[in-house]
Amino acid sequence: MEKINHIRLSEDDNALIILDQTQLPNREEYLELKTPEEMYRAIKRLEVRGAPAIGIFAGLAMYVLARGFSHLPYPDFRAKFNETADYLNSSRPTAVNLSWALRRVKRVVDDSSALSPADILPLLKNEAQAILEEDVAMCRAISEHGLSLLKDGDGVLTHCNAGPIATSRYGTGLGPLILGAERGMYLRAYSDETRPLLQGARLTSWELMRAGVDVTLICDNMASAVMKEGLVQFCFVGCDRVAANGDTANKIGTSGVAILAKHYGIPFYVLGPSSTIDLSAKTGEDIKIELRDPDEIRSLWYAEPMAPEGVKCYNPAFDVTDHSLITGIITEKGIVTPPYTHNLAAIFE
Ligand code: MRU
């Protein structure tokens, strides 16, 4: 599959260039982002989205922004750096990769008090690029582990988008399908359209078609029928934050898919890099769920509103799938099975 350079530095390092995911699949447009406000907005509006991609974006964004105030003396530089990182971190609360990546670049600044800010810049660039390169390797390993479960002809149901544009390359939930296609395997994907922002319809089906995977788009409320008809043998989804006990926050609707999968006896796997595991969250109760604009339900995508004016809406962007519904959590280190509290902690030892 042709590789998309969806998050990259400009030639002069003064801007971040991203593929605008809100325009897909109709337009492949790139945005040039220079200010903290533009970068905050890009995360908030889902111009860049997907937990690992947001982390990669944040690391590179902080390098670009730090160039703009590297003339300051170290204490002021550090204060401005932390303030800007905290501002970006406030854009979306659920995916842990954002705060994880920002913590990594903050640490570079904290550990460099003996250097001038101008000399810290190359270190920040290295750290941001390391976050990106590590994600490439992690996605590749996750894809291999996931693919080891599949055989030719299998059907996999997925929810939201956990593909290359949500990460660095290959993706997590979609990685095994894309890697399998590269190796000439025949795999069938069923993509939930994923209301209200349609990541499954707009992004997953677009990415899988480009990768040569046989993909069928379904409405979210068709997942049960697809399972009952025996069309899928596995569910593979990504994750935004995995708590210490295995409870997993992912796109709204994921927990419903897991409940259906349990009913039909279909294995349900969560795929994500270890950077998405947050051992400081003991259970899903500790994960903050983002609430979004009701107009995403009422009127976005429609030529005219499809709900009465002023109707109340509840629009959580994510839900938490209980660990008891998860067959396994696939990270770059392998396939973790229950008991999660013990086995997730073990991968960090
Ligand atoms: O709101 P989004 O589109 O950022 O939500 C994305 C998801 O829920 C993905 O499944 C998750 O971030 C994993 S991406 C590899």
GROMACS .gro file of C-alpha atoms and ligand atoms in nm:
model
  364
    1MET     CA    1   0.000   0.000   0.000
    2GLU     CA    2   0.124   0.347  -0.085
    3LYS     CA    3   0.253   0.507   0.234
    4ILE     CA    4   0.082   0.829   0.339
    5ASN     CA    5   0.294   1.092   0.508
    6HIS     CA    6   0.005   1.221   0.714
    7ILE     CA    7   0.198   1.400   0.992
    8ARG     CA    8   0.526   1.561   0.900
    9LEU     CA    9   0.746   1.863   0.954
   10SER     CA   10   0.766   2.133   0.686
   11GLU     CA   11   1.100   2.165   0.502
   12ASP     CA   12   1.209   2.451   0.729
   13ASP     CA   13   1.070   2.289   1.051
   14ASN     CA   14   0.854   2.597   1.110
   15ALA     CA   15   0.523   2.417   1.061
   16LEU     CA   16   0.355   2.084   1.097
   17ILE     CA   17   0.186   1.947   0.787
   18ILE     CA   18  -0.104   1.708   0.837
   19LEU     CA   19  -0.353   1.526   0.622
   20ASP     CA   20  -0.690   1.680   0.713
   21GLN     CA   21  -0.888   1.371   0.816
   22THR     CA   22  -1.215   1.567   0.825
   23GLN     CA   23  -1.199   1.595   0.444
   24LEU     CA   24  -1.161   1.223   0.375
   25PRO     CA   25  -1.258   1.031   0.171
   26ASN     CA   26  -1.358   1.303  -0.077
   27ARG     CA   27  -1.051   1.524  -0.063
   28GLU     CA   28  -0.688   1.454   0.028
   29GLU     CA   29  -0.601   1.797   0.164
   30TYR     CA   30  -0.306   1.894   0.378
   31LEU     CA   31  -0.302   2.166   0.645
   32GLU     CA   32   0.002   2.369   0.745
   33LEU     CA   33  -0.011   2.441   1.119
   34LYS     CA   34   0.210   2.700   1.286
   35THR     CA   35   0.042   2.833   1.600
   36PRO     CA   36  -0.064   2.662   1.926
   37GLU     CA   37  -0.424   2.758   1.848
   38GLU     CA   38  -0.411   2.590   1.505
   39MET     CA   39  -0.261   2.278   1.661
   40TYR     CA   40  -0.515   2.267   1.944
   41ARG     CA   41  -0.794   2.308   1.692
   42ALA     CA   42  -0.653   2.030   1.472
   43ILE     CA   43  -0.680   1.784   1.761
   44LYS     CA   44  -1.016   1.912   1.882
   45ARG     CA   45  -1.175   1.906   1.535
   46LEU     CA   46  -1.026   1.561   1.457
   47GLU     CA   47  -0.824   1.695   1.165
   48VAL     CA   48  -0.565   1.472   1.327
   49ARG     CA   49  -0.712   1.183   1.525
   50GLY     CA   50  -0.653   0.833   1.655
   51ALA     CA   51  -0.476   0.789   1.988
   52PRO     CA   52  -0.121   0.711   1.865
   53ALA     CA   53  -0.143   0.975   1.588
   54ILE     CA   54  -0.237   1.243   1.839
   55GLY     CA   55   0.070   1.151   2.046
   56ILE     CA   56   0.299   1.167   1.742
   57PHE     CA   57   0.144   1.498   1.641
   58ALA     CA   58   0.188   1.644   1.991
   59GLY     CA   59   0.559   1.558   2.006
   60LEU     CA   60   0.632   1.719   1.669
   61ALA     CA   61   0.402   2.014   1.747
   62MET     CA   62   0.596   2.095   2.063
   63TYR     CA   63   0.923   2.094   1.868
   64VAL     CA   64   0.780   2.335   1.608
   65LEU     CA   65   0.632   2.564   1.873
   66ALA     CA   66   0.948   2.561   2.089
   67ARG     CA   67   1.145   2.701   1.793
   68GLY     CA   68   0.931   3.014   1.821
   69PHE     CA   69   1.044   3.092   2.178
   70SER     CA   70   1.393   2.939   2.192
   71HIS     CA   71   1.543   3.291   2.225
   72LEU     CA   72   1.411   3.300   2.585
   73PRO     CA   73   1.641   3.223   2.879
   74TYR     CA   74   1.603   2.863   3.005
   75PRO     CA   75   1.361   2.928   3.299
   76ASP     CA   76   1.125   3.130   3.078
   77PHE     CA   77   1.164   2.881   2.792
   78ARG     CA   78   1.075   2.593   3.024
   79ALA     CA   79   0.773   2.777   3.168
   80LYS     CA   80   0.646   2.864   2.820
   81PHE     CA   81   0.707   2.508   2.701
   82ASN     CA   82   0.507   2.358   2.989
   83GLU     CA   83   0.226   2.610   2.950
   84THR     CA   84   0.199   2.535   2.576
   85ALA     CA   85   0.209   2.157   2.635
   86ASP     CA   86  -0.067   2.187   2.897
   87TYR     CA   87  -0.274   2.388   2.651
   88LEU     CA   88  -0.243   2.118   2.381
   89ASN     CA   89  -0.314   1.851   2.643
   90SER     CA   90  -0.647   2.017   2.725
   91SER     CA   91  -0.776   1.967   2.369
   92ARG     CA   92  -0.909   1.612   2.421
   93PRO     CA   93  -0.917   1.417   2.749
   94THR     CA   94  -0.958   1.048   2.670
   95ALA     CA   95  -0.665   0.921   2.461
   96VAL     CA   96  -0.371   0.883   2.698
   97ASN     CA   97  -0.116   0.900   2.415
   98LEU     CA   98  -0.151   1.279   2.408
   99SER     CA   99  -0.039   1.335   2.769
  100TRP     CA  100   0.210   1.048   2.737
  101ALA     CA  101   0.388   1.211   2.440
  102LEU     CA  102   0.377   1.557   2.598
  103ARG     CA  103   0.532   1.416   2.916
  104ARG     CA  104   0.815   1.271   2.708
  105VAL     CA  105   0.905   1.603   2.547
  106LYS     CA  106   0.860   1.792   2.875
  107ARG     CA  107   1.112   1.555   3.032
  108VAL     CA  108   1.366   1.645   2.762
  109VAL     CA  109   1.336   2.010   2.860
  110ASP     CA  110   1.343   1.933   3.234
  111ASP     CA  111   1.661   1.727   3.194
  112SER     CA  112   1.839   1.995   2.989
  113SER     CA  113   1.871   2.284   3.235
  114ALA     CA  114   2.245   2.301   3.164
  115LEU     CA  115   2.183   2.371   2.794
  116SER     CA  116   2.066   2.678   2.609
  117PRO     CA  117   1.714   2.652   2.459
  118ALA     CA  118   1.873   2.666   2.111
  119ASP     CA  119   2.070   2.353   2.199
  120ILE     CA  120   1.759   2.184   2.340
  121LEU     CA  121   1.577   2.211   2.006
  122PRO     CA  122   1.765   1.923   1.834
  123LEU     CA  123   1.699   1.704   2.139
  124LEU     CA  124   1.328   1.782   2.115
  125LYS     CA  125   1.330   1.699   1.745
  126ASN     CA  126   1.502   1.366   1.818
  127GLU     CA  127   1.250   1.279   2.090
  128ALA     CA  128   0.952   1.364   1.867
  129GLN     CA  129   1.098   1.156   1.585
  130ALA     CA  130   1.165   0.870   1.828
  131ILE     CA  131   0.797   0.873   1.931
  132LEU     CA  132   0.706   0.842   1.562
  133GLU     CA  133   0.960   0.572   1.482
  134GLU     CA  134   0.877   0.368   1.792
  135ASP     CA  135   0.511   0.376   1.688
  136VAL     CA  136   0.601   0.241   1.343
  137ALA     CA  137   0.779  -0.053   1.507
  138MET     CA  138   0.500  -0.108   1.761
  139CYS     CA  139   0.227  -0.108   1.495
  140ARG     CA  140   0.425  -0.352   1.286
  141ALA     CA  141   0.466  -0.590   1.582
  142ILE     CA  142   0.097  -0.554   1.682
  143SER     CA  143  -0.001  -0.634   1.323
  144GLU     CA  144   0.214  -0.949   1.326
  145HIS     CA  145   0.067  -1.069   1.656
  146GLY     CA  146  -0.288  -0.999   1.536
  147LEU     CA  147  -0.228  -1.168   1.202
  148SER     CA  148  -0.106  -1.482   1.380
  149LEU     CA  149  -0.470  -1.536   1.489
  150LEU     CA  150  -0.615  -1.515   1.137
  151LYS     CA  151  -0.640  -1.766   0.855
  152ASP     CA  152  -0.727  -1.718   0.491
  153GLY     CA  153  -1.094  -1.631   0.438
  154ASP     CA  154  -1.161  -1.505   0.793
  155GLY     CA  155  -1.395  -1.214   0.851
  156VAL     CA  156  -1.308  -0.940   1.102
  157LEU     CA  157  -1.547  -0.677   1.232
  158THR     CA  158  -1.398  -0.343   1.330
  159HIS     CA  159  -1.534  -0.023   1.482
  160CYS     CA  160  -1.411   0.334   1.425
  161ASN     CA  161  -1.070   0.372   1.261
  162ALA     CA  162  -0.750   0.220   1.395
  163GLY     CA  163  -0.557   0.225   1.068
  164PRO     CA  164  -0.238   0.390   0.940
  165ILE     CA  165  -0.376   0.746   0.957
  166ALA     CA  166  -0.470   0.692   1.323
  167THR     CA  167  -0.113   0.586   1.398
  168SER     CA  168   0.212   0.597   1.204
  169ARG     CA  169   0.197   0.296   0.968
  170TYR     CA  170  -0.018  -0.020   0.942
  171GLY     CA  171  -0.237   0.085   1.234
  172THR     CA  172  -0.342  -0.128   1.527
  173GLY     CA  173  -0.693  -0.271   1.480
  174LEU     CA  174  -0.652  -0.264   1.102
  175GLY     CA  175  -0.285  -0.359   1.101
  176PRO     CA  176  -0.333  -0.738   1.077
  177LEU     CA  177  -0.570  -0.695   0.783
  178ILE     CA  178  -0.332  -0.465   0.598
  179LEU     CA  179  -0.029  -0.683   0.669
  180GLY     CA  180  -0.227  -0.992   0.564
  181ALA     CA  181  -0.322  -0.826   0.233
  182GLU     CA  182   0.044  -0.736   0.173
  183ARG     CA  183   0.125  -1.105   0.211
  184GLY     CA  184  -0.145  -1.210  -0.035
  185MET     CA  185  -0.393  -1.341   0.223
  186TYR     CA  186  -0.764  -1.309   0.159
  187LEU     CA  187  -0.932  -1.151   0.461
  188ARG     CA  188  -1.277  -0.994   0.482
  189ALA     CA  189  -1.338  -0.683   0.689
  190TYR     CA  190  -1.672  -0.550   0.810
  191SER     CA  191  -1.649  -0.184   0.902
  192ASP     CA  192  -1.906  -0.027   1.134
  193GLU     CA  193  -1.980   0.319   0.996
  194THR     CA  194  -1.932   0.459   1.351
  195ARG     CA  195  -2.184   0.730   1.419
  196PRO     CA  196  -2.174   1.019   1.469
  197LEU     CA  197  -1.842   1.112   1.305
  198LEU     CA  198  -1.833   0.821   1.059
  199GLN     CA  199  -1.470   0.720   1.105
  200GLY     CA  200  -1.559   0.369   0.986
  201ALA     CA  201  -1.734   0.487   0.671
  202ARG     CA  202  -1.503   0.772   0.582
  203LEU     CA  203  -1.165   0.644   0.698
  204THR     CA  204  -1.159   0.269   0.762
  205SER     CA  205  -1.327   0.170   0.439
  206TRP     CA  206  -1.105   0.417   0.250
  207GLU     CA  207  -0.785   0.281   0.406
  208LEU     CA  208  -0.879  -0.085   0.365
  209MET     CA  209  -0.980  -0.039   0.001
  210ARG     CA  210  -0.647   0.133  -0.071
  211ALA     CA  211  -0.472  -0.161   0.098
  212GLY     CA  212  -0.657  -0.415  -0.114
  213VAL     CA  213  -0.859  -0.563   0.174
  214ASP     CA  214  -1.209  -0.690   0.093
  215VAL     CA  215  -1.411  -0.446   0.307
  216THR     CA  216  -1.787  -0.422   0.353
  217LEU     CA  217  -1.934  -0.113   0.517
  218ILE     CA  218  -2.227  -0.162   0.756
  219CYS     CA  219  -2.433   0.070   0.975
  220ASP     CA  220  -2.355   0.032   1.344
  221ASN     CA  221  -2.690  -0.134   1.411
  222MET     CA  222  -2.608  -0.413   1.163
  223ALA     CA  223  -2.321  -0.564   1.362
  224SER     CA  224  -2.550  -0.811   1.537
  225ALA     CA  225  -2.689  -0.938   1.205
  226VAL     CA  226  -2.339  -0.979   1.060
  227MET     CA  227  -2.232  -1.180   1.365
  228LYS     CA  228  -2.546  -1.392   1.369
  229GLU     CA  229  -2.501  -1.475   1.000
  230GLY     CA  230  -2.153  -1.609   1.073
  231LEU     CA  231  -1.981  -1.350   0.855
  232VAL     CA  232  -1.714  -1.258   1.111
  233GLN     CA  233  -1.483  -1.479   1.313
  234PHE     CA  234  -1.313  -1.199   1.510
  235CYS     CA  235  -1.362  -0.841   1.629
  236PHE     CA  236  -1.052  -0.620   1.621
  237VAL     CA  237  -1.068  -0.268   1.764
  238GLY     CA  238  -0.820  -0.001   1.867
  239CYS     CA  239  -0.807   0.176   2.203
  240ASP     CA  240  -0.768   0.523   2.349
  241ARG     CA  241  -0.681   0.424   2.705
  242VAL     CA  242  -0.651   0.084   2.869
  243ALA     CA  243  -0.684   0.081   3.248
  244ALA     CA  244  -0.473  -0.143   3.472
  245ASN     CA  245  -0.756  -0.399   3.498
  246GLY     CA  246  -0.803  -0.418   3.118
  247ASP     CA  247  -1.112  -0.194   3.099
  248THR     CA  248  -1.071  -0.020   2.765
  249ALA     CA  249  -1.189   0.319   2.641
  250ASN     CA  250  -1.242   0.330   2.267
  251LYS     CA  251  -1.482   0.496   2.025
  252ILE     CA  252  -1.844   0.514   2.140
  253GLY     CA  253  -2.018   0.194   2.041
  254THR     CA  254  -1.720  -0.033   2.101
  255SER     CA  255  -1.864  -0.177   2.423
  256GLY     CA  256  -2.187  -0.263   2.240
  257VAL     CA  257  -1.985  -0.457   1.982
  258ALA     CA  258  -1.807  -0.644   2.264
  259ILE     CA  259  -2.139  -0.734   2.429
  260LEU     CA  260  -2.271  -0.867   2.097
  261ALA     CA  261  -1.950  -1.060   2.036
  262LYS     CA  262  -1.982  -1.226   2.379
  263HIS     CA  263  -2.341  -1.324   2.295
  264TYR     CA  264  -2.239  -1.485   1.966
  265GLY     CA  265  -1.917  -1.639   2.100
  266ILE     CA  266  -1.691  -1.432   1.875
  267PRO     CA  267  -1.344  -1.345   2.013
  268PHE     CA  268  -1.309  -0.972   2.080
  269TYR     CA  269  -0.956  -0.829   2.069
  270VAL     CA  270  -0.828  -0.482   2.158
  271LEU     CA  271  -0.512  -0.381   1.970
  272GLY     CA  272  -0.289  -0.095   2.079
  273PRO     CA  273   0.067   0.005   2.164
  274SER     CA  274   0.181  -0.015   2.526
  275SER     CA  275   0.177   0.369   2.521
  276THR     CA  276  -0.204   0.342   2.535
  277ILE     CA  277  -0.197   0.147   2.861
  278ASP     CA  278  -0.239   0.373   3.162
  279LEU     CA  279  -0.162   0.181   3.479
  280SER     CA  280  -0.244   0.491   3.683
  281ALA     CA  281  -0.608   0.438   3.586
  282LYS     CA  282  -0.706   0.143   3.803
  283THR     CA  283  -1.036   0.075   3.620
  284GLY     CA  284  -1.247   0.231   3.347
  285GLU     CA  285  -1.407   0.451   3.616
  286ASP     CA  286  -1.085   0.652   3.621
  287ILE     CA  287  -1.098   0.734   3.248
  288LYS     CA  288  -1.241   1.072   3.154
  289ILE     CA  289  -1.482   1.047   2.862
  290GLU     CA  290  -1.496   1.336   2.618
  291LEU     CA  291  -1.839   1.488   2.553
  292ARG     CA  292  -1.882   1.651   2.214
  293ASP     CA  293  -2.107   1.897   2.036
  294PRO     CA  294  -2.470   1.780   2.002
  295ASP     CA  295  -2.477   1.910   1.644
  296GLU     CA  296  -2.258   1.613   1.547
  297ILE     CA  297  -2.573   1.406   1.606
  298ARG     CA  298  -2.840   1.655   1.498
  299SER     CA  299  -2.712   1.814   1.183
  300LEU     CA  300  -2.352   1.739   1.080
  301TRP     CA  301  -2.336   1.558   0.741
  302TYR     CA  302  -2.702   1.628   0.665
  303ALA     CA  303  -2.830   1.879   0.407
  304GLU     CA  304  -3.079   1.990   0.673
  305PRO     CA  305  -3.107   1.900   1.045
  306MET     CA  306  -3.237   1.548   1.104
  307ALA     CA  307  -3.368   1.612   1.455
  308PRO     CA  308  -3.612   1.869   1.593
  309GLU     CA  309  -3.451   2.202   1.673
  310GLY     CA  310  -3.342   2.216   2.036
  311VAL     CA  311  -3.378   1.842   2.104
  312LYS     CA  312  -3.151   1.732   2.388
  313CYS     CA  313  -2.858   1.514   2.280
  314TYR     CA  314  -2.600   1.315   2.471
  315ASN     CA  315  -2.281   1.277   2.269
  316PRO     CA  316  -2.000   1.091   2.450
  317ALA     CA  317  -1.712   1.030   2.208
  318PHE     CA  318  -1.596   0.710   2.381
  319ASP     CA  319  -1.721   0.429   2.599
  320VAL     CA  320  -1.547   0.179   2.823
  321THR     CA  321  -1.556  -0.189   2.739
  322ASP     CA  322  -1.548  -0.401   3.052
  323HIS     CA  323  -1.238  -0.621   3.071
  324SER     CA  324  -1.460  -0.929   3.115
  325LEU     CA  325  -1.571  -0.890   2.752
  326ILE     CA  326  -1.218  -0.873   2.609
  327THR     CA  327  -1.060  -1.196   2.484
  328GLY     CA  328  -0.714  -1.044   2.458
  329ILE     CA  329  -0.522  -0.716   2.440
  330ILE     CA  330  -0.263  -0.719   2.164
  331THR     CA  331   0.036  -0.491   2.216
  332GLU     CA  332   0.376  -0.484   2.048
  333LYS     CA  333   0.492  -0.724   2.319
  334GLY     CA  334   0.240  -0.996   2.238
  335ILE     CA  335  -0.114  -1.103   2.319
  336VAL     CA  336  -0.213  -1.035   2.679
  337THR     CA  337  -0.496  -1.248   2.817
  338PRO     CA  338  -0.675  -1.236   3.156
  339PRO     CA  339  -0.608  -1.184   3.440
  340TYR     CA  340  -0.532  -0.837   3.304
  341THR     CA  341  -0.430  -0.667   3.628
  342HIS     CA  342  -0.138  -0.906   3.661
  343ASN     CA  343  -0.059  -0.962   3.294
  344LEU     CA  344  -0.073  -0.597   3.178
  345ALA     CA  345   0.156  -0.488   3.463
  346ALA     CA  346   0.397  -0.768   3.365
  347ILE     CA  347   0.464  -0.619   3.021
  348PHE     CA  348   0.618  -0.311   3.183
  349GLU     CA  349   0.854  -0.511   3.406
  350MRU     O1  350  -1.242   1.027   1.814
  350MRU     P1  351  -1.136   0.951   1.741
  350MRU     O2  352  -1.164   0.933   1.597
  350MRU     O3  353  -0.998   1.007   1.768
  350MRU     O4  354  -1.139   0.806   1.809
  350MRU     C1  355  -1.043   0.713   1.768
  350MRU     C2  356  -1.062   0.578   1.824
  350MRU     O5  357  -1.149   0.553   1.904
  350MRU     C3  358  -0.961   0.475   1.782
  350MRU     O6  359  -1.017   0.348   1.782
  350MRU     C4  360  -0.842   0.478   1.878
  350MRU     O7  361  -0.793   0.606   1.894
  350MRU     C5  362  -0.731   0.389   1.834
  350MRU     S1  363  -0.649   0.448   1.690
  350MRU     C6  364  -0.526   0.337   1.657
   0.00000   0.00000   0.00000
